[in-house]
Amino acid sequence: MFNDCKTMAQKASRWMRHMGVAAAALAITGGVAMAQELKQVTVVLPGSSAMAWYPMIVAQQRGFFKEEGLEVTIKSLDGSGAVLQAMEAGRAEFGAPGPGPVLNAVARGADVKFFYNLFSRGLFVLAGDRNDGIESAEGLRGKQIGVSTADGAEVSFARSALASVGVEPDEYKFVTIGQEGMAVTAFDRDTIHAFAASFTGIAVLKDRGVDVVDLTPEGLDLFGNGLAVRGEIYRDNPEMVAGFAKAIHKATKWGMENPEGVLEDGETYNPQEVERREYARALLDTVNQQYAPIGDNTLGYLPESGWNAWHKSLLDTGELDAAIEDLSVVYTNEFVENLEAK
């Protein structure tokens, strides 16, 4: 009897060891399968600022993308034009262009869909040097205005801003000068009398000693850059778009509550920007102010009034040859409707 019990115990022990090995193997293979199931996608940004585009970096570093089944590669390019070109060429599934360039792209036949609002309060400022004595946008008649790229969102913004106060396109000239450091030199040499810059660019100008005066006209209803996806992905794989939006939404809310964590994650993307902590903190604080929804809108929401304002502005300035009859082809709020409000 004792031997029978011993034999049964030995068999049970061997069975349990076997099951343990099997369970471990299942866990390993399951993990491999899960890793293999992650969808490889690329998002292209119109600049290299870690603070300006922190939701993508936080979503990557904190695993929010992976929670949605995505393995995301983040790349920085030079301006919205380059972002849209990369998307149209199939080199990126997602991008963060400005609404003006997206309207222009759709008008010429591009197949992209804007689905998430990042900079609800606008991204750009029309900045002057106080030493030039120009105190308003009207004072830029006959002047040269610096832009980082010839086809970036800042160009559409500047045209719209100037048109709102009656300054016509033939009354000024754009000069493509590159990034903010070059703008400092251009101001010093009187090559430009204003710079259409993102608020991150304004921070750089101030940091380099430019006595910045804001020449942006009041009352502009022009929101800034957000997230867009290639049209075929929007149509054929809406679950991927929904997952991307959810991860970005979670990362944005997390970043608003954990600024030091954003700085930590930002070091992985742009360590030079973050190494001066006080500068980076001030920049991040401004970013979160620009991200904050307006009125009763929720985080990520794309207001119809803002699209109408952009559309009208581009028509008024001649950037659009003809009206886009149905702006719903350009953008959608379907992926933010069920996300938690800010």
mmCIF file of C-alpha atoms in Angstrom:
data_model
loop_
_atom_site.group_PDB
_atom_site.id
_atom_site.type_symbol
_atom_site.label_atom_id
_atom_site.label_comp_id
_atom_site.label_asym_id
_atom_site.label_seq_id
_atom_site.Cartn_x
_atom_site.Cartn_y
_atom_site.Cartn_z
ATOM 1 C CA MET A 1 0.000 0.000 0.000
ATOM 2 C CA PHE A 2 2.816 2.396 0.934
ATOM 3 C CA ASN A 3 4.633 1.593 -2.358
ATOM 4 C CA ASP A 4 1.433 2.203 -4.345
ATOM 5 C CA CYS A 5 0.994 5.615 -2.701
ATOM 6 C CA LYS A 6 4.636 6.436 -3.317
ATOM 7 C CA THR A 7 4.313 5.478 -6.974
ATOM 8 C CA MET A 8 1.169 7.586 -7.341
ATOM 9 C CA ALA A 9 2.904 10.569 -5.708
ATOM 10 C CA GLN A 10 5.873 10.230 -8.031
ATOM 11 C CA LYS A 11 3.569 10.116 -11.061
ATOM 12 C CA ALA A 12 1.674 13.151 -9.803
ATOM 13 C CA SER A 13 4.929 15.013 -9.260
ATOM 14 C CA ARG A 14 6.116 14.167 -12.785
ATOM 15 C CA TRP A 15 2.727 15.238 -14.180
ATOM 16 C CA MET A 16 2.871 18.559 -12.315
ATOM 17 C CA ARG A 17 6.432 19.195 -13.525
ATOM 18 C CA HIS A 18 5.335 18.379 -17.060
ATOM 19 C CA MET A 19 2.387 20.727 -16.798
ATOM 20 C CA GLY A 20 4.638 23.428 -15.357
ATOM 21 C CA VAL A 21 7.002 23.131 -18.296
ATOM 22 C CA ALA A 22 4.071 23.127 -20.688
ATOM 23 C CA ALA A 23 2.604 26.203 -19.034
ATOM 24 C CA ALA A 24 5.941 27.970 -19.206
ATOM 25 C CA ALA A 25 6.311 27.033 -22.853
ATOM 26 C CA LEU A 26 2.788 28.251 -23.540
ATOM 27 C CA ALA A 27 3.559 31.548 -21.824
ATOM 28 C CA ILE A 28 6.753 31.956 -23.849
ATOM 29 C CA THR A 29 5.142 31.105 -27.158
ATOM 30 C CA GLY A 30 2.149 33.243 -26.246
ATOM 31 C CA GLY A 31 4.476 36.152 -25.549
ATOM 32 C CA VAL A 32 6.247 35.618 -28.854
ATOM 33 C CA ALA A 33 2.916 35.467 -30.634
ATOM 34 C CA MET A 34 1.801 38.670 -28.923
ATOM 35 C CA ALA A 35 5.023 40.383 -29.987
ATOM 36 C CA GLN A 36 4.526 39.145 -33.528
ATOM 37 C CA GLU A 37 0.974 40.490 -33.539
ATOM 38 C CA LEU A 38 2.078 44.070 -32.888
ATOM 39 C CA LYS A 39 1.431 46.149 -35.976
ATOM 40 C CA GLN A 40 4.530 48.014 -37.153
ATOM 41 C CA VAL A 41 3.636 51.618 -38.007
ATOM 42 C CA THR A 42 5.467 54.908 -38.442
ATOM 43 C CA VAL A 43 4.396 58.408 -37.396
ATOM 44 C CA VAL A 44 6.181 61.421 -38.887
ATOM 45 C CA LEU A 45 6.396 64.742 -37.048
ATOM 46 C CA PRO A 46 7.044 68.179 -38.590
ATOM 47 C CA GLY A 47 9.836 68.967 -36.129
ATOM 48 C CA SER A 48 12.163 67.477 -33.556
ATOM 49 C CA SER A 49 10.877 69.093 -30.356
ATOM 50 C CA ALA A 50 10.265 66.440 -27.715
ATOM 51 C CA MET A 51 8.039 68.768 -25.720
ATOM 52 C CA ALA A 52 5.830 69.889 -28.625
ATOM 53 C CA TRP A 53 5.110 66.294 -29.664
ATOM 54 C CA TYR A 54 5.365 64.567 -26.308
ATOM 55 C CA PRO A 55 2.179 62.442 -26.582
ATOM 56 C CA MET A 56 3.839 60.274 -29.249
ATOM 57 C CA ILE A 57 7.018 59.894 -27.204
ATOM 58 C CA VAL A 58 5.191 59.192 -23.927
ATOM 59 C CA ALA A 59 2.879 56.672 -25.645
ATOM 60 C CA GLN A 60 5.946 54.885 -26.957
ATOM 61 C CA GLN A 61 8.014 55.010 -23.755
ATOM 62 C CA ARG A 62 5.172 54.152 -21.378
ATOM 63 C CA GLY A 63 3.855 51.259 -23.463
ATOM 64 C CA PHE A 64 0.520 52.856 -24.350
ATOM 65 C CA PHE A 65 0.988 52.061 -28.049
ATOM 66 C CA LYS A 66 1.788 48.430 -27.274
ATOM 67 C CA GLU A 67 -1.359 48.192 -25.180
ATOM 68 C CA GLU A 68 -3.217 48.960 -28.420
ATOM 69 C CA GLY A 69 -1.242 46.384 -30.414
ATOM 70 C CA LEU A 70 1.076 48.906 -32.084
ATOM 71 C CA GLU A 71 4.848 49.070 -32.428
ATOM 72 C CA VAL A 72 5.420 52.698 -33.412
ATOM 73 C CA THR A 73 8.499 54.272 -34.978
ATOM 74 C CA ILE A 74 8.708 58.055 -34.540
ATOM 75 C CA LYS A 75 10.513 60.152 -37.156
ATOM 76 C CA SER A 76 10.980 63.912 -37.400
ATOM 77 C CA LEU A 77 10.884 65.779 -40.710
ATOM 78 C CA ASP A 78 11.040 69.425 -41.722
ATOM 79 C CA GLY A 79 7.533 70.853 -41.829
ATOM 80 C CA SER A 80 4.006 69.723 -42.662
ATOM 81 C CA GLY A 81 4.723 69.519 -46.385
ATOM 82 C CA ALA A 82 7.376 66.871 -45.791
ATOM 83 C CA VAL A 83 5.041 65.029 -43.405
ATOM 84 C CA LEU A 84 2.279 64.812 -46.009
ATOM 85 C CA GLN A 85 4.727 63.794 -48.743
ATOM 86 C CA ALA A 86 5.975 60.925 -46.581
ATOM 87 C CA MET A 87 2.430 59.788 -45.893
ATOM 88 C CA GLU A 88 1.382 59.998 -49.538
ATOM 89 C CA ALA A 89 4.474 58.042 -50.573
ATOM 90 C CA GLY A 90 3.549 55.265 -48.144
ATOM 91 C CA ARG A 91 6.563 55.819 -45.879
ATOM 92 C CA ALA A 92 4.378 56.575 -42.860
ATOM 93 C CA GLU A 93 0.920 55.546 -41.724
ATOM 94 C CA PHE A 94 0.396 58.528 -39.409
ATOM 95 C CA GLY A 95 1.575 62.128 -39.314
ATOM 96 C CA ALA A 96 1.134 65.412 -37.438
ATOM 97 C CA PRO A 97 0.559 68.049 -40.141
ATOM 98 C CA GLY A 98 -1.148 71.418 -39.904
ATOM 99 C CA PRO A 99 -4.776 71.831 -41.020
ATOM 100 C CA GLY A 100 -3.887 74.333 -43.762
ATOM 101 C CA PRO A 101 -1.492 71.984 -45.596
ATOM 102 C CA VAL A 102 -3.986 69.132 -45.167
ATOM 103 C CA LEU A 103 -6.749 71.156 -46.840
ATOM 104 C CA ASN A 104 -4.394 72.013 -49.683
ATOM 105 C CA ALA A 105 -3.320 68.386 -50.029
ATOM 106 C CA VAL A 106 -6.898 67.073 -50.116
ATOM 107 C CA ALA A 107 -7.828 69.723 -52.693
ATOM 108 C CA ARG A 108 -5.138 68.386 -55.030
ATOM 109 C CA GLY A 109 -6.272 64.795 -54.525
ATOM 110 C CA ALA A 110 -4.308 63.519 -51.522
ATOM 111 C CA ASP A 111 -5.967 60.727 -49.570
ATOM 112 C CA VAL A 112 -5.495 61.642 -45.885
ATOM 113 C CA LYS A 113 -7.833 61.995 -42.930
ATOM 114 C CA PHE A 114 -7.337 64.310 -39.938
ATOM 115 C CA PHE A 115 -8.637 62.543 -36.802
ATOM 116 C CA TYR A 116 -7.207 64.114 -33.615
ATOM 117 C CA ASN A 117 -6.630 67.708 -32.511
ATOM 118 C CA LEU A 118 -3.390 68.359 -30.632
ATOM 119 C CA PHE A 119 -2.928 72.143 -30.633
ATOM 120 C CA SER A 120 -6.486 73.280 -30.032
ATOM 121 C CA ARG A 121 -5.311 76.847 -29.311
ATOM 122 C CA GLY A 122 -2.964 77.138 -32.272
ATOM 123 C CA LEU A 123 0.680 76.365 -32.839
ATOM 124 C CA PHE A 124 2.054 79.499 -34.506
ATOM 125 C CA VAL A 125 2.777 83.116 -33.688
ATOM 126 C CA LEU A 126 3.660 85.977 -36.003
ATOM 127 C CA ALA A 127 6.691 87.293 -34.122
ATOM 128 C CA GLY A 128 8.596 90.513 -34.617
ATOM 129 C CA ASP A 129 11.694 92.081 -33.079
ATOM 130 C CA ARG A 130 10.663 95.003 -30.874
ATOM 131 C CA ASN A 131 13.789 96.880 -31.980
ATOM 132 C CA ASP A 132 12.369 97.134 -35.518
ATOM 133 C CA GLY A 133 9.563 99.366 -34.278
ATOM 134 C CA ILE A 134 6.814 97.296 -35.931
ATOM 135 C CA GLU A 135 3.914 96.942 -33.510
ATOM 136 C CA SER A 136 1.203 95.179 -35.528
ATOM 137 C CA ALA A 137 0.682 92.893 -38.505
ATOM 138 C CA GLU A 138 -0.385 95.896 -40.608
ATOM 139 C CA GLY A 139 3.172 97.186 -40.247
ATOM 140 C CA LEU A 140 4.474 94.254 -42.280
ATOM 141 C CA ARG A 141 3.360 95.704 -45.609
ATOM 142 C CA GLY A 142 6.383 95.797 -47.879
ATOM 143 C CA LYS A 143 8.406 93.639 -45.480
ATOM 144 C CA GLN A 144 9.977 90.177 -45.602
ATOM 145 C CA ILE A 145 8.650 87.475 -43.291
ATOM 146 C CA GLY A 146 10.737 84.484 -42.328
ATOM 147 C CA VAL A 147 9.353 80.939 -42.423
ATOM 148 C CA SER A 148 11.066 77.672 -41.594
ATOM 149 C CA THR A 149 9.850 75.842 -44.696
ATOM 150 C CA ALA A 150 8.259 77.032 -47.927
ATOM 151 C CA ASP A 151 5.313 74.624 -47.671
ATOM 152 C CA GLY A 152 4.856 74.276 -43.920
ATOM 153 C CA ALA A 153 1.795 75.053 -41.828
ATOM 154 C CA GLU A 154 3.375 78.342 -40.732
ATOM 155 C CA VAL A 155 3.000 79.697 -44.282
ATOM 156 C CA SER A 156 -0.766 79.100 -44.301
ATOM 157 C CA PHE A 157 -1.004 80.567 -40.823
ATOM 158 C CA ALA A 158 0.930 83.727 -41.743
ATOM 159 C CA ARG A 159 -1.124 84.317 -44.890
ATOM 160 C CA SER A 160 -4.333 83.889 -42.914
ATOM 161 C CA ALA A 161 -3.159 86.158 -40.111
ATOM 162 C CA LEU A 162 -2.154 88.931 -42.498
ATOM 163 C CA ALA A 163 -5.300 88.585 -44.606
ATOM 164 C CA SER A 164 -7.408 89.036 -41.466
ATOM 165 C CA VAL A 165 -6.125 92.624 -41.177
ATOM 166 C CA GLY A 166 -6.245 93.408 -44.890
ATOM 167 C CA VAL A 167 -2.602 92.777 -45.807
ATOM 168 C CA GLU A 168 -2.645 91.202 -49.271
ATOM 169 C CA PRO A 169 -0.244 88.438 -50.441
ATOM 170 C CA ASP A 170 1.471 90.784 -52.900
ATOM 171 C CA GLU A 171 2.265 93.257 -50.101
ATOM 172 C CA TYR A 172 4.895 91.092 -48.392
ATOM 173 C CA LYS A 173 7.395 88.368 -49.207
ATOM 174 C CA PHE A 174 8.201 85.077 -47.525
ATOM 175 C CA VAL A 175 11.837 84.131 -46.977
ATOM 176 C CA THR A 176 12.654 80.497 -46.182
ATOM 177 C CA ILE A 177 15.377 80.582 -43.554
ATOM 178 C CA GLY A 178 15.198 77.256 -41.761
ATOM 179 C CA GLN A 179 15.017 76.860 -38.011
ATOM 180 C CA GLU A 180 14.863 79.421 -35.231
ATOM 181 C CA GLY A 181 18.612 79.887 -34.868
ATOM 182 C CA MET A 182 18.777 81.211 -38.422
ATOM 183 C CA ALA A 183 15.895 83.567 -37.641
ATOM 184 C CA VAL A 184 18.006 85.234 -34.950
ATOM 185 C CA THR A 185 20.692 86.019 -37.535
ATOM 186 C CA ALA A 186 18.076 87.154 -40.063
ATOM 187 C CA PHE A 187 16.611 89.604 -37.545
ATOM 188 C CA ASP A 188 20.082 90.944 -36.740
ATOM 189 C CA ARG A 189 20.793 91.550 -40.429
ATOM 190 C CA ASP A 190 17.342 93.013 -41.153
ATOM 191 C CA THR A 191 16.768 90.216 -43.665
ATOM 192 C CA ILE A 192 13.360 89.679 -42.063
ATOM 193 C CA HIS A 193 11.031 91.848 -39.994
ATOM 194 C CA ALA A 194 8.828 89.030 -38.686
ATOM 195 C CA PHE A 195 9.051 85.290 -38.229
ATOM 196 C CA ALA A 196 6.101 82.908 -38.490
ATOM 197 C CA ALA A 197 7.167 80.633 -35.679
ATOM 198 C CA SER A 198 5.724 77.941 -33.489
ATOM 199 C CA PHE A 199 5.565 78.828 -29.820
ATOM 200 C CA THR A 200 8.576 76.538 -29.352
ATOM 201 C CA GLY A 201 10.368 78.738 -31.874
ATOM 202 C CA ILE A 202 9.378 81.819 -29.887
ATOM 203 C CA ALA A 203 10.987 80.273 -26.821
ATOM 204 C CA VAL A 204 14.215 79.787 -28.782
ATOM 205 C CA LEU A 205 14.161 83.383 -30.081
ATOM 206 C CA LYS A 206 13.748 84.742 -26.566
ATOM 207 C CA ASP A 207 16.442 82.427 -25.285
ATOM 208 C CA ARG A 208 18.819 83.769 -27.977
ATOM 209 C CA GLY A 209 18.181 87.373 -26.996
ATOM 210 C CA VAL A 210 15.530 88.541 -29.454
ATOM 211 C CA ASP A 211 13.117 91.044 -27.857
ATOM 212 C CA VAL A 212 10.029 89.347 -29.261
ATOM 213 C CA VAL A 213 6.807 91.240 -29.904
ATOM 214 C CA ASP A 214 3.677 89.277 -30.817
ATOM 215 C CA LEU A 215 2.255 90.668 -34.076
ATOM 216 C CA THR A 216 -0.493 88.049 -34.380
ATOM 217 C CA PRO A 217 -3.886 89.693 -34.982
ATOM 218 C CA GLU A 218 -6.552 89.001 -32.400
ATOM 219 C CA GLY A 219 -9.598 86.884 -33.106
ATOM 220 C CA LEU A 220 -8.033 84.189 -35.294
ATOM 221 C CA ASP A 221 -9.981 80.945 -34.958
ATOM 222 C CA LEU A 222 -7.187 78.783 -36.315
ATOM 223 C CA PHE A 223 -6.244 75.652 -34.394
ATOM 224 C CA GLY A 224 -2.864 74.020 -34.944
ATOM 225 C CA ASN A 225 -1.361 70.685 -35.900
ATOM 226 C CA GLY A 226 -3.018 67.394 -35.095
ATOM 227 C CA LEU A 227 -2.951 63.784 -36.203
ATOM 228 C CA ALA A 228 -3.751 62.473 -39.662
ATOM 229 C CA VAL A 229 -3.768 59.004 -41.180
ATOM 230 C CA ARG A 230 -3.564 57.684 -44.737
ATOM 231 C CA GLY A 231 -7.004 57.314 -46.232
ATOM 232 C CA GLU A 232 -6.817 53.606 -47.020
ATOM 233 C CA ILE A 233 -5.908 52.835 -43.405
ATOM 234 C CA TYR A 234 -8.826 54.941 -42.171
ATOM 235 C CA ARG A 235 -11.179 52.957 -44.414
ATOM 236 C CA ASP A 236 -9.671 49.472 -44.151
ATOM 237 C CA ASN A 237 -8.319 49.407 -40.606
ATOM 238 C CA PRO A 238 -10.266 51.810 -38.385
ATOM 239 C CA GLU A 239 -9.353 49.696 -35.345
ATOM 240 C CA MET A 240 -5.723 50.720 -35.807
ATOM 241 C CA VAL A 241 -6.683 54.393 -35.974
ATOM 242 C CA ALA A 242 -8.870 54.031 -32.889
ATOM 243 C CA GLY A 243 -6.012 52.375 -31.012
ATOM 244 C CA PHE A 244 -3.557 55.089 -32.020
ATOM 245 C CA ALA A 245 -5.989 57.804 -30.908
ATOM 246 C CA LYS A 246 -6.603 56.037 -27.590
ATOM 247 C CA ALA A 247 -2.867 55.752 -26.884
ATOM 248 C CA ILE A 248 -2.273 59.427 -27.723
ATOM 249 C CA HIS A 249 -5.221 60.494 -25.599
ATOM 250 C CA LYS A 250 -3.938 58.495 -22.629
ATOM 251 C CA ALA A 251 -0.391 59.825 -23.104
ATOM 252 C CA THR A 252 -1.574 63.447 -23.290
ATOM 253 C CA LYS A 253 -3.580 63.176 -20.086
ATOM 254 C CA TRP A 254 -0.717 61.368 -18.390
ATOM 255 C CA GLY A 255 1.717 64.065 -19.518
ATOM 256 C CA MET A 256 -0.475 66.865 -18.198
ATOM 257 C CA GLU A 257 -0.426 65.194 -14.795
ATOM 258 C CA ASN A 258 3.232 64.076 -14.850
ATOM 259 C CA PRO A 259 5.418 66.836 -16.333
ATOM 260 C CA GLU A 260 8.630 65.433 -14.832
ATOM 261 C CA GLY A 261 7.846 62.095 -16.471
ATOM 262 C CA VAL A 262 7.466 63.877 -19.823
ATOM 263 C CA LEU A 263 10.904 65.433 -19.366
ATOM 264 C CA GLU A 264 12.353 62.014 -18.585
ATOM 265 C CA ASP A 265 10.783 60.446 -21.667
ATOM 266 C CA GLY A 266 11.757 63.444 -23.801
ATOM 267 C CA GLU A 267 15.426 62.739 -23.166
ATOM 268 C CA THR A 268 15.092 59.622 -25.303
ATOM 269 C CA TYR A 269 14.035 61.707 -28.309
ATOM 270 C CA ASN A 270 15.737 65.087 -28.006
ATOM 271 C CA PRO A 271 18.201 65.165 -25.088
ATOM 272 C CA GLN A 272 19.563 68.591 -26.057
ATOM 273 C CA GLU A 273 16.151 70.194 -25.636
ATOM 274 C CA VAL A 274 15.642 68.658 -22.218
ATOM 275 C CA GLU A 275 19.121 69.106 -20.730
ATOM 276 C CA ARG A 276 18.264 72.658 -19.643
ATOM 277 C CA ARG A 277 15.498 71.642 -17.281
ATOM 278 C CA GLU A 278 13.982 75.042 -16.508
ATOM 279 C CA TYR A 279 13.749 75.920 -20.201
ATOM 280 C CA ALA A 280 12.176 72.533 -20.950
ATOM 281 C CA ARG A 281 9.680 72.882 -18.098
ATOM 282 C CA ALA A 282 8.587 76.307 -19.304
ATOM 283 C CA LEU A 283 8.236 74.963 -22.852
ATOM 284 C CA LEU A 284 6.193 71.987 -21.688
ATOM 285 C CA ASP A 285 3.920 74.237 -19.649
ATOM 286 C CA THR A 286 3.208 76.288 -22.785
ATOM 287 C CA VAL A 287 2.574 73.123 -24.802
ATOM 288 C CA ASN A 288 -0.028 71.923 -22.306
ATOM 289 C CA GLN A 289 -1.715 75.331 -22.394
ATOM 290 C CA GLN A 290 -1.954 75.052 -26.192
ATOM 291 C CA TYR A 291 -3.242 71.461 -25.962
ATOM 292 C CA ALA A 292 -6.028 72.395 -23.531
ATOM 293 C CA PRO A 293 -9.471 72.175 -25.184
ATOM 294 C CA ILE A 294 -11.458 75.344 -25.796
ATOM 295 C CA GLY A 295 -14.860 75.754 -24.169
ATOM 296 C CA ASP A 296 -16.867 72.555 -23.883
ATOM 297 C CA ASN A 297 -14.730 70.665 -26.398
ATOM 298 C CA THR A 298 -12.973 67.542 -25.219
ATOM 299 C CA LEU A 299 -9.313 66.684 -25.623
ATOM 300 C CA GLY A 300 -8.638 65.794 -29.264
ATOM 301 C CA TYR A 301 -11.889 67.256 -30.623
ATOM 302 C CA LEU A 302 -11.776 68.975 -34.031
ATOM 303 C CA PRO A 303 -14.175 71.954 -34.089
ATOM 304 C CA GLU A 304 -16.223 72.559 -37.223
ATOM 305 C CA SER A 305 -15.826 76.319 -36.720
ATOM 306 C CA GLY A 306 -12.055 75.962 -36.836
ATOM 307 C CA TRP A 307 -12.146 74.004 -40.096
ATOM 308 C CA ASN A 308 -14.519 76.560 -41.601
ATOM 309 C CA ALA A 309 -12.155 79.343 -40.550
ATOM 310 C CA TRP A 310 -9.158 77.612 -42.116
ATOM 311 C CA HIS A 311 -11.122 76.844 -45.288
ATOM 312 C CA LYS A 312 -12.348 80.423 -45.674
ATOM 313 C CA SER A 313 -8.891 81.820 -44.984
ATOM 314 C CA LEU A 314 -7.226 79.635 -47.618
ATOM 315 C CA LEU A 315 -9.856 80.619 -50.163
ATOM 316 C CA ASP A 316 -9.480 84.315 -49.308
ATOM 317 C CA THR A 317 -5.705 84.195 -49.697
ATOM 318 C CA GLY A 318 -5.828 82.174 -52.916
ATOM 319 C CA GLU A 319 -4.129 79.089 -51.506
ATOM 320 C CA LEU A 320 -7.216 77.101 -52.472
ATOM 321 C CA ASP A 321 -8.385 77.581 -56.045
ATOM 322 C CA ALA A 322 -11.845 76.201 -55.340
ATOM 323 C CA ALA A 323 -13.905 75.374 -52.286
ATOM 324 C CA ILE A 324 -13.989 71.859 -50.848
ATOM 325 C CA GLU A 325 -17.713 71.224 -50.884
ATOM 326 C CA ASP A 326 -17.808 68.738 -48.008
ATOM 327 C CA LEU A 327 -15.190 69.229 -45.284
ATOM 328 C CA SER A 328 -16.136 65.889 -43.725
ATOM 329 C CA VAL A 329 -13.838 64.304 -46.315
ATOM 330 C CA VAL A 330 -10.939 66.076 -44.581
ATOM 331 C CA TYR A 331 -11.549 65.252 -40.923
ATOM 332 C CA THR A 332 -13.516 63.124 -38.472
ATOM 333 C CA ASN A 333 -14.268 63.145 -34.742
ATOM 334 C CA GLU A 334 -15.416 59.536 -34.635
ATOM 335 C CA PHE A 335 -12.273 58.339 -32.847
ATOM 336 C CA VAL A 336 -12.448 60.930 -30.065
ATOM 337 C CA GLU A 337 -16.188 60.747 -29.409
ATOM 338 C CA ASN A 338 -15.917 57.814 -26.981
ATOM 339 C CA LEU A 339 -12.629 58.805 -25.351
ATOM 340 C CA GLU A 340 -12.726 60.092 -21.807
ATOM 341 C CA ALA A 341 -13.178 63.864 -21.625
ATOM 342 C CA LYS A 342 -10.352 65.916 -20.217
#
